[in-house]
XYZ file of C-alpha atoms in Angstrom:
559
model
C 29.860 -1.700 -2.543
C 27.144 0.442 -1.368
C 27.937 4.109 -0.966
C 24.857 5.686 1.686
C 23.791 9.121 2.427
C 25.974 10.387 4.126
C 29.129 9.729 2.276
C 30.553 6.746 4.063
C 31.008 3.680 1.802
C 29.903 -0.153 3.309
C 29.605 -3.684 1.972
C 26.499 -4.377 0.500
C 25.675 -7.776 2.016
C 21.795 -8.975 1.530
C 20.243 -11.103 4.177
C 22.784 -9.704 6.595
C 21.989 -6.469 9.268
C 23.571 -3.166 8.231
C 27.188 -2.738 9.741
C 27.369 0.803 12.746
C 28.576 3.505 11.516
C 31.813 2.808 13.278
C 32.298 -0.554 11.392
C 31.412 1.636 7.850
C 33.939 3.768 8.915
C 36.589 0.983 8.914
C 35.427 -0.740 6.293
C 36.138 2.986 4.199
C 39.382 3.224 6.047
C 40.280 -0.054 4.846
C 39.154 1.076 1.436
C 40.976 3.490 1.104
C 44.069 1.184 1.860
C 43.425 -0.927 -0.225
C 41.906 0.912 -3.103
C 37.925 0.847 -3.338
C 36.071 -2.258 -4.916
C 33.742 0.563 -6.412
C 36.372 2.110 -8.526
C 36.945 -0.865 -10.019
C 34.785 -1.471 -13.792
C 33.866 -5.059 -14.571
C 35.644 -5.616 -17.871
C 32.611 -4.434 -20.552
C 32.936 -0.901 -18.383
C 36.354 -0.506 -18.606
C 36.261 -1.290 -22.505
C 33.147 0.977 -22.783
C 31.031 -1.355 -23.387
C 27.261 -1.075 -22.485
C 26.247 -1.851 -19.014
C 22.703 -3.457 -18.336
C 21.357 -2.267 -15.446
C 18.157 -4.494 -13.991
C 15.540 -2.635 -12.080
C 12.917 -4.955 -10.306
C 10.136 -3.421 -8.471
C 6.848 -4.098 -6.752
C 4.230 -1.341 -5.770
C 1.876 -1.498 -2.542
C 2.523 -5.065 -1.741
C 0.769 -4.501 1.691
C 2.102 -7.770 3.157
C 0.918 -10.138 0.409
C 2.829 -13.239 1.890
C 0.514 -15.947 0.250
C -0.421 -15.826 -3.284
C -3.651 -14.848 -4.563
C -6.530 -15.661 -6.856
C -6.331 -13.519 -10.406
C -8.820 -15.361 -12.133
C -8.489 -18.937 -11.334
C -4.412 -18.610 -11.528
C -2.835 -18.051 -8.234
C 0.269 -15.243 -8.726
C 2.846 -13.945 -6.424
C 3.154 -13.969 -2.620
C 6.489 -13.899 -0.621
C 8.093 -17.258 -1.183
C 7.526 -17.400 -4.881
C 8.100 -13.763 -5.983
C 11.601 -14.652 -3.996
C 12.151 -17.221 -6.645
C 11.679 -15.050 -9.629
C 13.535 -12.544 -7.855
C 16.413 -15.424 -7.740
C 16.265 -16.116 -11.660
C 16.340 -12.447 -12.573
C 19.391 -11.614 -10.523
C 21.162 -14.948 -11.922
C 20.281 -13.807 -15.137
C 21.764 -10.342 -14.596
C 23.369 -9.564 -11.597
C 23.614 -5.658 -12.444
C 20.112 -5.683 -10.562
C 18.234 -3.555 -7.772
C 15.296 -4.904 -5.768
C 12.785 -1.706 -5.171
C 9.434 -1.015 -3.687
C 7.577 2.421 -3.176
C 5.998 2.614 0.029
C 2.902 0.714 1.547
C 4.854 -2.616 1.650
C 3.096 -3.631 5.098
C 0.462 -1.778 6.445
C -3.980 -2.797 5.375
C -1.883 -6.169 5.560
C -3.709 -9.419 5.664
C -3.558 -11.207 9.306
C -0.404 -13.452 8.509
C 1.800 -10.165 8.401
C -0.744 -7.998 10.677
C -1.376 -10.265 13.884
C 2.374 -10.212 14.342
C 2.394 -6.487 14.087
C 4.043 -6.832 10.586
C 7.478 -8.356 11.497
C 6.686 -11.217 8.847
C 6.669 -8.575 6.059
C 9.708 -7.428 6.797
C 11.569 -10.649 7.302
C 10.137 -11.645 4.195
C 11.446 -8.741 2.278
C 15.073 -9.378 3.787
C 15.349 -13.050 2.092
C 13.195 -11.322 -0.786
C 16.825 -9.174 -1.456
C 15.301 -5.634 -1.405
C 17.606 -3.394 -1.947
C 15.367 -0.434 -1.000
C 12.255 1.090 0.207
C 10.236 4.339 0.634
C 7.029 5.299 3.124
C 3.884 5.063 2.111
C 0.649 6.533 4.039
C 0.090 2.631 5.184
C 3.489 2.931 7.026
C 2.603 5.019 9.536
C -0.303 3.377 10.164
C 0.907 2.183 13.931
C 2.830 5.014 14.771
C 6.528 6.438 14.969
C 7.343 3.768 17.515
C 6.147 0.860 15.545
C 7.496 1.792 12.178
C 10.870 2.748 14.169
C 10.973 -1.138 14.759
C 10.166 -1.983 11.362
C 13.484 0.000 9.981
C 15.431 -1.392 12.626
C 14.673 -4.761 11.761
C 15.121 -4.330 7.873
C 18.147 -4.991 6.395
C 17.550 -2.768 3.492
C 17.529 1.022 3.466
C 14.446 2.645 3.897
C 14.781 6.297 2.183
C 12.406 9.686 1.428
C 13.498 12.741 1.199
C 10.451 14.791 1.398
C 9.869 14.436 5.797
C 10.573 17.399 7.537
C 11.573 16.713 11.142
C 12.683 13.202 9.939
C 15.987 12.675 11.861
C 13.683 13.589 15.277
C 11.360 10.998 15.142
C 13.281 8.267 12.805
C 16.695 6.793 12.963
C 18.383 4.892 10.214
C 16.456 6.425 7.579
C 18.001 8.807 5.188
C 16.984 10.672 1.785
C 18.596 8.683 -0.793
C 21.069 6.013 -1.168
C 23.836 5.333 -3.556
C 24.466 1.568 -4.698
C 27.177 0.659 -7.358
C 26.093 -2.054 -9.647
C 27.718 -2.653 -12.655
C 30.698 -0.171 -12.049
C 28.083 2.657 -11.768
C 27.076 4.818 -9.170
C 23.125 4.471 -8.625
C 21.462 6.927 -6.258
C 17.722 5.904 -5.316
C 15.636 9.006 -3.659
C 12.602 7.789 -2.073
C 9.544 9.932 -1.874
C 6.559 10.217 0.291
C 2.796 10.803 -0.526
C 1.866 14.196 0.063
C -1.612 13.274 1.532
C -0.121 10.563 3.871
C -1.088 12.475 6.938
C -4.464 12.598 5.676
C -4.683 8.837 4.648
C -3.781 7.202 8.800
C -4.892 7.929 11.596
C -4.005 11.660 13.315
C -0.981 11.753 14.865
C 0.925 9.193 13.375
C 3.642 11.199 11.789
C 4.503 12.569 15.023
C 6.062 15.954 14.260
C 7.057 14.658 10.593
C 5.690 17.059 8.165
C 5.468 15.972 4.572
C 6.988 18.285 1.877
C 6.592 18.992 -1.898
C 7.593 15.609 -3.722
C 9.445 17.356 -7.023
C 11.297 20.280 -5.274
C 12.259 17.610 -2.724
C 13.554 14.713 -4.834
C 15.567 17.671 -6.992
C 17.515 18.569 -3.907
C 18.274 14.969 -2.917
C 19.375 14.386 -6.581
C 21.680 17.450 -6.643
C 23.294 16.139 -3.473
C 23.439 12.169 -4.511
C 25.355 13.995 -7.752
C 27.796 15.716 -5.366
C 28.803 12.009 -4.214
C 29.263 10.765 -7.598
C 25.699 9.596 -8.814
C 25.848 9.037 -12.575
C 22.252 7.181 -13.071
C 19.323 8.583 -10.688
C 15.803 6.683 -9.906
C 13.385 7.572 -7.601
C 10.623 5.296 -5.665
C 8.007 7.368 -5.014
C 4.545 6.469 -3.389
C 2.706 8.302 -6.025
C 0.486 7.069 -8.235
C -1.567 6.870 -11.991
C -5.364 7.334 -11.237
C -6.532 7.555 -14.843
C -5.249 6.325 -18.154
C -6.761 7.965 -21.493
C -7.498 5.008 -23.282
C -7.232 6.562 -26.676
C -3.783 7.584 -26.301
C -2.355 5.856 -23.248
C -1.377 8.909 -21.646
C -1.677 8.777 -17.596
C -2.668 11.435 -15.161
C -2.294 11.760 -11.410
C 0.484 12.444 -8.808
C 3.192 9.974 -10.263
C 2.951 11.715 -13.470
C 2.391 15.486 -11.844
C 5.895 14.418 -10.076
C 7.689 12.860 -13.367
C 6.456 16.304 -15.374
C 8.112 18.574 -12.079
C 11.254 17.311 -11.946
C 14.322 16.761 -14.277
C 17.456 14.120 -14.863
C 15.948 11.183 -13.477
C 16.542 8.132 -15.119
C 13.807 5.849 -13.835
C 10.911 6.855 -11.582
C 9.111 4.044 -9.917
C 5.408 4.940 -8.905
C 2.913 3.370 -6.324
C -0.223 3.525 -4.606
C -3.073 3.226 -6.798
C -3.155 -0.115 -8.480
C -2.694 0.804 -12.035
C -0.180 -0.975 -14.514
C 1.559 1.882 -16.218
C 4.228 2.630 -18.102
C 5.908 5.422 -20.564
C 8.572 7.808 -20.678
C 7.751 11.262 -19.253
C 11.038 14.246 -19.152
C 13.448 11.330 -20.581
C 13.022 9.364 -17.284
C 10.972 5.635 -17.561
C 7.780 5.975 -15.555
C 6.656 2.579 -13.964
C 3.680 1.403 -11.826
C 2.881 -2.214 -11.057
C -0.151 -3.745 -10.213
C -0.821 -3.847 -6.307
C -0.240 -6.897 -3.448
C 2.537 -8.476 -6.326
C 0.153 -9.487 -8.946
C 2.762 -7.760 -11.100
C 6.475 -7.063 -10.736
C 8.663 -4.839 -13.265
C 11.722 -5.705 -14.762
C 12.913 -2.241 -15.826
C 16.242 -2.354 -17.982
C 18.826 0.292 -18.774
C 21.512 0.497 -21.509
C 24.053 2.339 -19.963
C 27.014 3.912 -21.765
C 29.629 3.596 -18.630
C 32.268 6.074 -19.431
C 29.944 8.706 -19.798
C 27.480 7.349 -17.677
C 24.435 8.392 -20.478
C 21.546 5.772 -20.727
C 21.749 4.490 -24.080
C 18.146 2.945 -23.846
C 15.435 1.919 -21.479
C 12.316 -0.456 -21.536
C 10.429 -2.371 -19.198
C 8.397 -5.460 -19.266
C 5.343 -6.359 -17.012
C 5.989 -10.082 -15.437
C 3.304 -11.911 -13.297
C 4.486 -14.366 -10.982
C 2.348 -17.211 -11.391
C 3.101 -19.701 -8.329
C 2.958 -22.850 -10.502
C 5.908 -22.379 -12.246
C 8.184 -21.773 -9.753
C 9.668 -23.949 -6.267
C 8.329 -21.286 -3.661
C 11.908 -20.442 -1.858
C 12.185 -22.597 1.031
C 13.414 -20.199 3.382
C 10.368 -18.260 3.059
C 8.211 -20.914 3.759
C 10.081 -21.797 6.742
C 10.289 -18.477 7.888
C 6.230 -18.337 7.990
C 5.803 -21.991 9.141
C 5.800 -20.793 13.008
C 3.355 -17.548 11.907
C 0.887 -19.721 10.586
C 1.085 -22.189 13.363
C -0.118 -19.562 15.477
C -2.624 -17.233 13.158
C -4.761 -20.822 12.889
C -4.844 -21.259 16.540
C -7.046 -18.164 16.802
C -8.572 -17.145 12.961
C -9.160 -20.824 12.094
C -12.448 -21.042 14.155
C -15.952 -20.767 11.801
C -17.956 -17.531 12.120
C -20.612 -18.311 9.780
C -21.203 -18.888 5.870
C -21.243 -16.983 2.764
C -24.290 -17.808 -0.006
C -22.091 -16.351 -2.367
C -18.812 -13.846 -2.587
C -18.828 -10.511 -1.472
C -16.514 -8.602 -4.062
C -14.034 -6.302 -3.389
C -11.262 -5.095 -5.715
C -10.730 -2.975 -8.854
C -11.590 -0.370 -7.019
C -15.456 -0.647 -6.618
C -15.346 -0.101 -3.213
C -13.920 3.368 -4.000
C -16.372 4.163 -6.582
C -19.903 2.586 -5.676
C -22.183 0.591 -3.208
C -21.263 -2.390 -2.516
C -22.318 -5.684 -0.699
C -19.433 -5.564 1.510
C -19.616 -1.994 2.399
C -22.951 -2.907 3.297
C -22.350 -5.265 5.543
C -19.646 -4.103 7.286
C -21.941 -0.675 7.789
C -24.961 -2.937 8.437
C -22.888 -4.432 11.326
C -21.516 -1.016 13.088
C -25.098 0.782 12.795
C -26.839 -2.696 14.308
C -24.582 -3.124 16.928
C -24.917 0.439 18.782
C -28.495 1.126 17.634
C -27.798 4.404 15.597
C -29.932 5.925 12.941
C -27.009 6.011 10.125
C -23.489 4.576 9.751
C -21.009 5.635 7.244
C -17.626 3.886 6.869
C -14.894 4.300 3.698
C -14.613 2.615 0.734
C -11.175 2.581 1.367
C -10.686 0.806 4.934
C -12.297 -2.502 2.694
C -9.228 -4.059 2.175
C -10.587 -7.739 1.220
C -13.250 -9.608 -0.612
C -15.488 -12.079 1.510
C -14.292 -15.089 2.009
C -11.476 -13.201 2.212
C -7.485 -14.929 0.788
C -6.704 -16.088 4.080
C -5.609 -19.446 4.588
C -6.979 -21.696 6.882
C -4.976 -24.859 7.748
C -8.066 -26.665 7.843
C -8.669 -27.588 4.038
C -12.116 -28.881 4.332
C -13.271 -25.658 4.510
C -15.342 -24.583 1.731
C -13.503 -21.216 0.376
C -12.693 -19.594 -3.151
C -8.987 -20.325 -3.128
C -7.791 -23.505 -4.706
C -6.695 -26.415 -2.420
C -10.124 -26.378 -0.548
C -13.421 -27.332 -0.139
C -15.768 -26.234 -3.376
C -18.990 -23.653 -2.645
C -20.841 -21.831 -2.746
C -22.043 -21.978 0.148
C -18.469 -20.387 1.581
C -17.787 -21.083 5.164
C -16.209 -17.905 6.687
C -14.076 -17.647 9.482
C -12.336 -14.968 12.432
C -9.454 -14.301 9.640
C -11.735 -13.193 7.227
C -13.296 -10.646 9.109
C -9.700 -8.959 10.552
C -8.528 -9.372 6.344
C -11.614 -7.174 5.729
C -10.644 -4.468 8.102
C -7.597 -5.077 9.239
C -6.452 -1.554 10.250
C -7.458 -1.733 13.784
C -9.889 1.033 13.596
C -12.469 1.649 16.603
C -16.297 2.271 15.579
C -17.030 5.699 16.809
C -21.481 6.969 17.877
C -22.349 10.427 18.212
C -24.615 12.781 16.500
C -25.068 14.426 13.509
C -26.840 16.673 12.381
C -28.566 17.412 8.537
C -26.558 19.484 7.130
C -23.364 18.046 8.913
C -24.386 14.433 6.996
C -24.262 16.463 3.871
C -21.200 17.918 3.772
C -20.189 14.589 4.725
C -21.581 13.329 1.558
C -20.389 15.999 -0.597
C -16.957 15.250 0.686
C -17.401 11.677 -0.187
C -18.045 11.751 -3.539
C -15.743 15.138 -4.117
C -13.210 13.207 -6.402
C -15.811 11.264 -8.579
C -15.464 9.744 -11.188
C -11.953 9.320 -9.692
C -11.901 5.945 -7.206
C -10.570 7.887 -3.605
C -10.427 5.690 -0.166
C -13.096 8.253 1.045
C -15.900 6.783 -0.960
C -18.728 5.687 1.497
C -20.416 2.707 2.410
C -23.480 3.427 4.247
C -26.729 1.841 6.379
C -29.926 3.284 7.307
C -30.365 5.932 4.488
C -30.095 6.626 1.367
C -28.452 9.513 -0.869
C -27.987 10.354 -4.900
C -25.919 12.765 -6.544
C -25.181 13.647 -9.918
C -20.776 13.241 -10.655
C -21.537 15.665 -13.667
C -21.984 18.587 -11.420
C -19.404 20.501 -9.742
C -17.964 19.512 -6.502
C -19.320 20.469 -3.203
C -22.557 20.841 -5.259
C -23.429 17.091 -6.168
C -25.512 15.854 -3.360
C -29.348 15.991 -4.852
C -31.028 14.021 -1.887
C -30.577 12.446 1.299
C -33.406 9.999 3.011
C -33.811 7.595 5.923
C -34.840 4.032 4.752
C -38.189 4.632 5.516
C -38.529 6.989 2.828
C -37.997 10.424 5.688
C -36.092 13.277 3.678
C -33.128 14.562 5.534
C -32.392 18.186 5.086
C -29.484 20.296 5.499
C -30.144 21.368 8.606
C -29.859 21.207 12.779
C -31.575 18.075 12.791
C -29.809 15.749 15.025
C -29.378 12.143 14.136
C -27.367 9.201 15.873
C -24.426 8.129 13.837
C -21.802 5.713 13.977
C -18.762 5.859 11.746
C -15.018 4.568 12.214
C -12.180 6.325 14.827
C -10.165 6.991 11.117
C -13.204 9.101 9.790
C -14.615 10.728 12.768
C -10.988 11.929 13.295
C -11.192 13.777 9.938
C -8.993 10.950 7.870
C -9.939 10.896 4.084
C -10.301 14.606 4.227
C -13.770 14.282 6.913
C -12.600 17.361 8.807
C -16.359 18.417 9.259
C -16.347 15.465 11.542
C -13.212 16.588 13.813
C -15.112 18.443 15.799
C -14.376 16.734 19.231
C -17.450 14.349 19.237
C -17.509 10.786 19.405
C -17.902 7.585 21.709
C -14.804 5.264 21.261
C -16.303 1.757 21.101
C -15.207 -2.105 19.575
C -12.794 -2.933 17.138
C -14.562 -2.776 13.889
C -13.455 -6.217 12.933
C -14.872 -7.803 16.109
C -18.313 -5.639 14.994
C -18.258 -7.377 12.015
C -17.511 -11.341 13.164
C -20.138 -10.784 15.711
C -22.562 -9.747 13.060
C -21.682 -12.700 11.361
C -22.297 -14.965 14.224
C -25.674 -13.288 15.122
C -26.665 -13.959 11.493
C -25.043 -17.041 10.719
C -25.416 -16.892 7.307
C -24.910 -13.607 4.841
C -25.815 -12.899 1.209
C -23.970 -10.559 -0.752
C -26.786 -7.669 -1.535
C -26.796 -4.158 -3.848
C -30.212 -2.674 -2.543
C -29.952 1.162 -3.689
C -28.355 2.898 -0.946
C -26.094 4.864 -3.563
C -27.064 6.516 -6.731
C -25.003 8.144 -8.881
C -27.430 9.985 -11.973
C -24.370 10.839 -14.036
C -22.505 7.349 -13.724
């Protein structure tokens, strides 16, 4: 039985679409007739025996429905993290299926063509139990993630949105779950910076509140209705791990220090592997896009409902050893069908690979970021183009699958390069947010705050990181922020100062609308023009074929 937010009890049926709230309400009335199936402990319960209580989560899966390449294995996607998911509740059925946030959203095209509904539909057969909003979420709007929830048939909960219940239905702070005789309330939390991290306006009138004192109010409510074991998904993550001692720092661990009688607190966001135990409650964080899932288990004492123990393991879901669940796979068959019919077609060729991953993006030049900012400043003629690390949300070739296996790619099952032949699916996995390339001017010392802005966090990886064409900058990470910036040039060698100056600029609609913190670029300015992505295959095309290239456009003195 599933017990929700607001007090009324319903059947907990996967794969099948939440009952109204009048059905809930005779399903309780029937409860109570009958006597509720939650008050009744499976026999180890009512003896006091321990309860195991099974915890699986993923963090920022952004759509991964095909596996991908972690060295030369190929490890989770949809269909075959289903099948571990399968085993694990077979093995223990005491189990919860949870994610934190960014779950679609920078997804690649088989989820994002279709305006995510894949994702979602995956995650139903997938048995998620529960989910939280990430940044990524609101990436299309109220309207569109409205859709999303409506079509899940798993609760989606955070309890730090002001003005939630005005611009989302269906969607409440926490929910309670019984599993294994024992009440189970999981609070979701949202990223503090999400309105920051997509594009202006997408949260509506939603305002995002303080994570800890948030998720303590949600817990002393979820108490009220009978919680006895408390975990929270939270879209917060690790960004640095001591490697002398193993101790983490960043939000998730900021939030797990702030608050108090949580049992398990499941992190996201940041692509870190992490684990420890932080205030008594288990900290987790899993690798991004399921390369890694978490089996988190509890040793519950059940008549005093005290955790006994807790541990978790790391698991990564290699594809070969599993049968990919079939319902999946048929599922996506019509998706593909049509994605090839449109991103099948050749662009152009690849010498070699253009990385992306680990976070370089975030934290240096690289070939990518210089193509895709070779490609916006070409296009409109401008002096300088900027664009963030962050909005790089693939390598080149990209993991999309073309039907056509002939093609020479880097994922198994194809054609050997290098060369690499690319095609219109790589470029929309690259940038795959939609976002508009923005000219206007800029002036000197406009450019360097800019810059100062962008390398603010270093030697932290941030989504603001740029990746730039037609100049040149270094700065120094040991100095203090807002003071790093030593020099700023044209290619040609011309200093730019920090002054009135004018130059011609061309950025993204996400950055010259002050996302990533580039508020000294909301200033009202700005030519909307192409879809970035289409900027980018037409480069492609002009060129015909592109080799991955580090020329100096970045230099960091205290890296």
């Amino acid at each position: 039985m599933r017990v929700t937010a607001n007090g009324i009890t319903s059947r907990n049926i996967r794969a099948e679409k939440r009952p109204s709230w009048r059905a809930r309400i005779v399903v309780l009335i029937a409860c109570i007739a009958l006597g509720s199936a939650s008050t009744i402990l499976p026999a180890d319960a009512a003896h006091g025996d321990p309860v195991t209580i099974q915890l699986l989560s993923v963090s920022d899966w952004h759509a991964q429905l095909d596996p991908i390449s972690v060295g030369s294995t190929r490890v989770g996607g949809a269909a075959v993290l289903s099948s571990y998911f399968k085993a694990e509740r077979a093995a223990n059925p005491n189990t919860l299926t949870l994610t934190g946030g960014d779950a679609f959203g920078g997804s690649p095209p088989l989820s994002g063509f279709f305006e995510e509904e894949p994702a979602v539909r995956a995650m139903n057969l997938m048995g998620f139990d529960a989910d939280t909003f990430g940044n990524h979420n609101f990436d299309r709007g109220l309207g569109h993630l409205q859709r999303m929830v409506d079509l899940a048939e798993f609760d989606y909960v955070s309890a730090n949105l002001k003005n939630l219940e005005a611009n989302l239905t269906g969607v409440a702070p926490y929910a309670l779950y019984t599993v294994g005789g024992l009440k189970v309330a999981v609070i979701g939390i949202t990223n503090a910076d999400a309105a920051i991290l997509t594009r202006a306006g997408s949260l509506g009138t939603i305002e995002v509140t303080d994570p800890a004192e948030a998720a303590m109010k949600a817990r002393a409510a979820a108490l009220k209705q009978g919680a006895q074991l408390f975990v929270a998904i939270a879209h917060l993550g690790v960004t640095a791990v001591d490697p002398a001692t193993g101790q983490g720092s960043g939000p998730l661990i900021d939030f797990a220090e702030q608050v108090g009688g949580f049992d398990v607190i499941l992190g996201d966001h940041t692509n870190r592997e992490f684990s420890g135990v932080i205030n008594k409650a288990l900290v987790v964080e899993n690798r991004s896009n399921g390369v890694t899932y978490a089996r988190s288990t509890l040793q519950v004492d059940p008549l005093k409902g005290r955790v006994i123990s807790r541990s978790v393991q790391f698991v990564s879901p290699v594809a070969s050893a599993v049968t990919p669940d079939p319902a999946i796979e048929e599922m996506l068959a019509p998706y593909r069908s049509q994605l090839a019919a449109v991103y099948d077609t050749k662009i152009g060729e690849a010498t070699d690979v253009f990385p992306r991953g680990s976070n370089i993006e975030r934290m240096r030049e690289v070939a990518l970021g210089n193509l895709v900012a070779d490609s916006m400043r070409l296009r409109y003629g401008a002096q300088l183009a900027l664009t963030n690390g962050g909005g790089l949300r693939s390598p080149l070739p990209s993991g999309y699958l073309a039907a056509d296996r002939s093609l020479r790619r880097t994922t198994s099952g194809y054609a050997a390069g290098p060369p690499y032949d690319l095609v219109v699916g790589d470029a929309f996995a690259v940038l795959p947010f939609g976002n508009e390339a923005v000219t206007r001017t800029i002036t000197g010392a406009q450019l360097w705050a800019v810059l100062e802005h962008s390398v603010a966090r270093m030697p932290a990886a941030d989504g603001r990181f740029p990746q730039i064409s037609g100049f040149r900058f270094t700065f120094d990470q040991r100095l203090p922020a807002g003071m790093r910036v030593i020099s700023v040039a044209l290619d040609d060698g011309t200093p730019i100062s920090p002054d009135d100056t004018v130059y011609t600029f061309v950025t993204n609609d996400f950055v010259n609308d002050g996302g990533d913190g580039y508020t000294m670029l909301k200033d009202g300015q700005g030519v909307t023009r192409e879809i970035t992505a289409d900027v980018l295959l037409d480069y492609i095309k002009s060129k015909g074929s592109v080799t991955p290239t580090i020329e100096g456009r970045i230099t960091n003195l205290g890296a």
